CSV table of C-alpha atoms and ligand atoms in Angstrom, one decimal:
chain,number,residue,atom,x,y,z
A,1,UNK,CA,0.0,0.0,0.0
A,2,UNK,CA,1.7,3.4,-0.8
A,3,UNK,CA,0.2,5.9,2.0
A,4,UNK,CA,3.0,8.8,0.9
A,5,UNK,CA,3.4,9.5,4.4
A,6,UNK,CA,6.9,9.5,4.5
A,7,UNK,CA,7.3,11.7,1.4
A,8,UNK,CA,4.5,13.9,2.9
A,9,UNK,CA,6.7,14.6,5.7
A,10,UNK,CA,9.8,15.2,4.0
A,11,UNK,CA,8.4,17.5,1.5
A,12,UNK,CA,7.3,19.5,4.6
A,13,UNK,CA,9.9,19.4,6.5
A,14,UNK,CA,11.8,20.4,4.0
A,15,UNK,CA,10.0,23.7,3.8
A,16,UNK,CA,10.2,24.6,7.8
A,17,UNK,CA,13.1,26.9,9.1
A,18,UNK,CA,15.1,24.5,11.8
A,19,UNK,CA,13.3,27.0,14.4
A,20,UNK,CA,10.0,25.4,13.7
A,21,UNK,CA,8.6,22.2,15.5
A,22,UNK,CA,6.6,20.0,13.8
A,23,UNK,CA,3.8,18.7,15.7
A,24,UNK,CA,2.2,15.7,13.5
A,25,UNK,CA,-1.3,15.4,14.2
A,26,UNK,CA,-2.1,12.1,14.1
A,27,UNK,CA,-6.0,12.0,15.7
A,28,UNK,CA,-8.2,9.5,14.3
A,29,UNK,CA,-5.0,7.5,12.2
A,30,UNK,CA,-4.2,4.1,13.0
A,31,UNK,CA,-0.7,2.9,14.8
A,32,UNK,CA,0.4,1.6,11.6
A,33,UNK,CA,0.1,5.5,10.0
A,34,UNK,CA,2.0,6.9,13.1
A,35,UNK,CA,4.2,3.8,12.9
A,36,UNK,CA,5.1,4.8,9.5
A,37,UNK,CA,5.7,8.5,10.3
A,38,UNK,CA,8.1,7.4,13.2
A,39,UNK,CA,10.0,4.8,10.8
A,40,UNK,CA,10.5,8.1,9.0
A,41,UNK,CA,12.2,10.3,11.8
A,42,UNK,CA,8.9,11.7,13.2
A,43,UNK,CA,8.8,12.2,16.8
A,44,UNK,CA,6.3,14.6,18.2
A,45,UNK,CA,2.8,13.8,17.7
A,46,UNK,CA,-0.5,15.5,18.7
A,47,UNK,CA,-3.7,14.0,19.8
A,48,UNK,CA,-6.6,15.7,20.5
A,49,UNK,CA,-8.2,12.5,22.7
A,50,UNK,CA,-7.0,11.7,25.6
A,51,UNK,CA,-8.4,7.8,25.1
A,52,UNK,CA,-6.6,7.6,21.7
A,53,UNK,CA,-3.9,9.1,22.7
A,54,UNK,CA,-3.3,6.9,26.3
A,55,UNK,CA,-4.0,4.1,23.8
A,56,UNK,CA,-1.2,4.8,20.9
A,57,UNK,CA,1.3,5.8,24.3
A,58,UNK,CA,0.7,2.0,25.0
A,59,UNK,CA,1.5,0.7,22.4
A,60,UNK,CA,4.7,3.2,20.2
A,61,UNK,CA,8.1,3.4,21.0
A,62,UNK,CA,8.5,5.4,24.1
A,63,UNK,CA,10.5,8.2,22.6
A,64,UNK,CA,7.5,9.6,21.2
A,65,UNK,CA,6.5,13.1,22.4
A,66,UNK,CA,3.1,13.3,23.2
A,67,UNK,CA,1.4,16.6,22.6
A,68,UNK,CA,-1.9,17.0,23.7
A,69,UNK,CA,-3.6,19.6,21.4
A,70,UNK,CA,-7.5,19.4,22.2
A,71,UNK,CA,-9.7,21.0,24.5
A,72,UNK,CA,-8.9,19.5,27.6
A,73,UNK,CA,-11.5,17.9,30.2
A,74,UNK,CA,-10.0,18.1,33.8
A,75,UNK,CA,-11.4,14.5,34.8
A,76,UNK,CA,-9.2,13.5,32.0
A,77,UNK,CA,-5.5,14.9,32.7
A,78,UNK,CA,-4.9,12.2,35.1
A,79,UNK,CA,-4.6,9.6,32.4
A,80,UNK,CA,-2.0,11.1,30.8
A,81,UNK,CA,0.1,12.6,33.3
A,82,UNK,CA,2.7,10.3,33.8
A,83,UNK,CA,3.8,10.5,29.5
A,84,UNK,CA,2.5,13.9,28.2
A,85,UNK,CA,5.1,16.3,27.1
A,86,UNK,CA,3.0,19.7,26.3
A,87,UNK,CA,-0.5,20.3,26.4
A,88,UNK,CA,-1.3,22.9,24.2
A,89,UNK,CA,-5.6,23.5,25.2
A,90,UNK,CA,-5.2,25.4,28.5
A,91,UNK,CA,-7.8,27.8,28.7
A,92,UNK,CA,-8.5,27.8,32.6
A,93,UNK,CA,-7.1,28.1,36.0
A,94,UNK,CA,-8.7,25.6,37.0
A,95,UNK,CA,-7.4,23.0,34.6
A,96,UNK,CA,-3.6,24.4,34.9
A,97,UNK,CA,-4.3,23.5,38.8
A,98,UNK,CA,-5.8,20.1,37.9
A,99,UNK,CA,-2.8,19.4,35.9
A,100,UNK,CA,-0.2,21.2,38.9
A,101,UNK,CA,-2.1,18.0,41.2
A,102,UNK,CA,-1.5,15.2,38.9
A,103,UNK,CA,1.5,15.8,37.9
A,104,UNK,CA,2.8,16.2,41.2
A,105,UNK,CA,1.9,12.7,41.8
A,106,UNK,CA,4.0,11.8,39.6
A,107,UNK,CA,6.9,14.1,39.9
A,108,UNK,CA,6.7,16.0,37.1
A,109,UNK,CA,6.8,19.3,36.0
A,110,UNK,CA,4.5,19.2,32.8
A,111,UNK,CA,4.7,22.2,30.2
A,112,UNK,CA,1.8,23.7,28.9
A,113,UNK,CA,0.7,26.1,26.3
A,114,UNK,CA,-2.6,28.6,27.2
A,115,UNK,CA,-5.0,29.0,24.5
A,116,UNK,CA,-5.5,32.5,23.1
A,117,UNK,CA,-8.5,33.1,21.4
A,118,UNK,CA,-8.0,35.0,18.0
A,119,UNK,CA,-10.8,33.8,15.5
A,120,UNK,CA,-13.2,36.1,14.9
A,121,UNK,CA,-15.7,33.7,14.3
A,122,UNK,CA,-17.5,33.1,17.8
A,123,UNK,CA,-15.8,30.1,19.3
A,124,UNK,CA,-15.6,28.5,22.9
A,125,UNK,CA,-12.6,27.9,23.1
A,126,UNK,CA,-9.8,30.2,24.1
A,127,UNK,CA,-8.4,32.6,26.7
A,128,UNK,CA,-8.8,36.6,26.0
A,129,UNK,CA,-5.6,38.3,26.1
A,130,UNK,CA,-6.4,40.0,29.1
A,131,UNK,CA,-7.5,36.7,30.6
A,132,UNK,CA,-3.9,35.2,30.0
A,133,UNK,CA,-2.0,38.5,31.3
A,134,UNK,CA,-3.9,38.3,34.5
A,135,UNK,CA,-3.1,34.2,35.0
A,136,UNK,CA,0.8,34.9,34.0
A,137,UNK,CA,0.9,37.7,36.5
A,138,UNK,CA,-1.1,36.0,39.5
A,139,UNK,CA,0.6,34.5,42.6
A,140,UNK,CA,-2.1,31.7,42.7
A,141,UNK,CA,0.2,30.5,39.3
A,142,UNK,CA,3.3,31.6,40.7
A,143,UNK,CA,2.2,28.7,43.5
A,144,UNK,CA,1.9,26.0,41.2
A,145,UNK,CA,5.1,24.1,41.0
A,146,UNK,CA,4.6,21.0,39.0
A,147,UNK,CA,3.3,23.0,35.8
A,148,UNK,CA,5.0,25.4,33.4
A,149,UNK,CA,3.6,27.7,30.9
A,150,UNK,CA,6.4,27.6,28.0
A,151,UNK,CA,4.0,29.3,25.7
A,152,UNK,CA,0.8,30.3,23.6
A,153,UNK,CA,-1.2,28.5,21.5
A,154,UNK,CA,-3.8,29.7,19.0
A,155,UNK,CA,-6.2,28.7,16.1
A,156,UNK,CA,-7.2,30.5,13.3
A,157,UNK,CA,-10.6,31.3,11.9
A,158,UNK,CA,-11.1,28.2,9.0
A,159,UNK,CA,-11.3,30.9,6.1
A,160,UNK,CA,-9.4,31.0,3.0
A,161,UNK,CA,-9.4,34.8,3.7
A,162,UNK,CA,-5.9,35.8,4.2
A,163,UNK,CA,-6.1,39.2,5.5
A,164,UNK,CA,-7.9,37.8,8.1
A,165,UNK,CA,-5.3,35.3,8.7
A,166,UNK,CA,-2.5,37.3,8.9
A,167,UNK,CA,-4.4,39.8,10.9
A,168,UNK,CA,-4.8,36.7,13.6
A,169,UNK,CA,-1.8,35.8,13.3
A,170,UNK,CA,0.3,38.4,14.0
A,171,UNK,CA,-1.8,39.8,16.8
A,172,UNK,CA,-0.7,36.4,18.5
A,173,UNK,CA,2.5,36.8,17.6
A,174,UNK,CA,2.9,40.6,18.9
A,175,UNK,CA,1.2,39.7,22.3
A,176,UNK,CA,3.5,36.6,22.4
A,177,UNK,CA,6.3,38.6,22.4
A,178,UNK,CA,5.5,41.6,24.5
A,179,UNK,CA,4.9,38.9,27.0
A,180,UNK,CA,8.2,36.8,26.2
A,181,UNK,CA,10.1,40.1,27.8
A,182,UNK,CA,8.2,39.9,31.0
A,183,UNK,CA,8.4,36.0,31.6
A,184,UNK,CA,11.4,34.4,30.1
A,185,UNK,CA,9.9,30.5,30.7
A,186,UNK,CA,7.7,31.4,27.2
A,187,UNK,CA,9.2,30.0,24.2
A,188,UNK,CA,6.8,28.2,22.3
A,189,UNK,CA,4.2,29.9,20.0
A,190,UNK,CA,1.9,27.3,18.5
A,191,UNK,CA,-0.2,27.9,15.2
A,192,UNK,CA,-0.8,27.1,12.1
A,193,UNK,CA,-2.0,23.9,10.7
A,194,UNK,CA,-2.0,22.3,7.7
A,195,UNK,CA,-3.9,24.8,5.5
A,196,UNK,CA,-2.3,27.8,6.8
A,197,UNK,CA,1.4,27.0,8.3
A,198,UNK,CA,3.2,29.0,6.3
A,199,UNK,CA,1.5,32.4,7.0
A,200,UNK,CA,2.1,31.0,11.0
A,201,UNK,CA,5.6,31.0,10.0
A,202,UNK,CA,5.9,34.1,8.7
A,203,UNK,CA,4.0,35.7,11.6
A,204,UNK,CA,6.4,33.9,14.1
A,205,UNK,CA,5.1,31.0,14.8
A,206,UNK,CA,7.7,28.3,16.4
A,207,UNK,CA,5.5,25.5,16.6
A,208,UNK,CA,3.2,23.6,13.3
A,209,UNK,CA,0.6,21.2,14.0
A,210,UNK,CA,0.0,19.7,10.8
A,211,UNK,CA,-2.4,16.6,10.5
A,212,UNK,CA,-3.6,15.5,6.9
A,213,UNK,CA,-1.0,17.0,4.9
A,214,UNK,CA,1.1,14.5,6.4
A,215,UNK,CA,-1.5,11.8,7.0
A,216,UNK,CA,-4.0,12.3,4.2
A,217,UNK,CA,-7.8,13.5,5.3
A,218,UNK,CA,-9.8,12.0,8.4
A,219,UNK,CA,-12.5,10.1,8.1
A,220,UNK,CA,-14.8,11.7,10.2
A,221,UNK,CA,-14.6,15.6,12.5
A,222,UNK,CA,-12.9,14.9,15.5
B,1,LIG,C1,-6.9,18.6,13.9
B,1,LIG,C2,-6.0,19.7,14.5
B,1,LIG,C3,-4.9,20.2,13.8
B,1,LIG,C4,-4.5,19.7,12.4
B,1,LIG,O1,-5.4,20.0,11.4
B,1,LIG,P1,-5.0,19.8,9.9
B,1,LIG,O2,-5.8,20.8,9.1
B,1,LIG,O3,-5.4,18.4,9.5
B,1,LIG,O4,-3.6,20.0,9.7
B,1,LIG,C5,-4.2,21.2,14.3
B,1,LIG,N1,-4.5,21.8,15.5
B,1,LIG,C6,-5.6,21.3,16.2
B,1,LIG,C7,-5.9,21.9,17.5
B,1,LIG,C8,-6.4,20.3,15.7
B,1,LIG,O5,-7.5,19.9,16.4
């Protein structure tokens, strides 16, 4: 069977300054697809269930980085606090302290990424800026010791409009780094996926999570 997922990622990678991570969303593909990606050098994948995810963990090579990109439930970080390596979703205290308790149990200290809302279009899911500058600056955060924000993540509108895009974009990337001179733990800026990476880029992004340019398209919305 030729899948073309090997070439898939080469031809991207190929494309990404070496300042870009390339997060290779895998959700809904079976082992045998992530298999292949990791036969071709692939190491950091993103899931955005935390079932499937626990479930591939089980059964890959354990020098797979597991990002967790979805919207997070709280009764569900305690499955995967013992492997994750990022969590990208945070859009609450209250989940960044559910995370601070498991993680603690197991002695880790587990980076995560808060969500910044920048579509326009009326979505859930995402902190306002104001939101994240108050959590950054609180002492309540400063408390937690077994979690460490390392960055922003954020999703565009789905819109072929790229005005709109870029305009997203790069007010991500200008809050990212007015905040990267107050608090030097924040590295990572996550966005752009498959069908708009390379205006990401260009805005700043240091992060790519890029599902079915890699892996074809899903099956089914997840
Ligand atoms: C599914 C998903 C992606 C990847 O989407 P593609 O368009 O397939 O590249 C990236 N980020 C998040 C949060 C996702 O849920």
């Amino acid at each position: 069977m030729i899948t073309g997922i090997k070439e898939n990622l080469q031809k991207i990678k190929s494309t990404l300054p070496e300042s870009v991570t390339l997060v290779a969303v895998s959700k809904t593909k079976p082992i045998t697809d992530l298999q292949e990606a990791y036969d071709a050098g692939q190491r950091v994948f993103g899931e955005n269930k935390t079932q499937e995810m626990v479930a591939k963990y089980d059964e890959l090579p354990k020098d797979i980085k597991w990002h967790m990109i979805g919207h997070l439930q709280r009764n569900k970080v305690k499955y995967m606090a013992h492997f994750v390596d990022l969590i990208h979703g945070v859009d609450s205290f209250k989940t960044l302290k559910e995370i601070n308790k498991q993680a603690k149990k197991h002695n880790r200290v587990i980076n995560c990424l808060l969500q910044a809302r920048i579509a326009k279009e009326d979505t859930k899911f995402g902190l306002p800026f104001t939101d994240i500058e108050d959590i950054l600056a609180s002492d309540e955060f400063k408390e937690l010791e077994n979690v460490k924000i390392v960055g922003l993540m954020g999703m565009a509108t789905f819109t072929d409009n790229q005005k709109q895009l870029q305009d997203e974009f790069s007010s991500l990337a200008s809050f990212f780094n007015k905040n990267q001179e107050k608090y030097s733990d924040l590295s990572i800026l996550s966005m752009g996926m498959s069908g708009d990476y390379k205006l990401a880029i260009k805005n700043g992004s240091t992060m790519v999570r890029i599902g079915s340019s890699i892996f074809g398209v899903r099956n089914y919305i997840a």
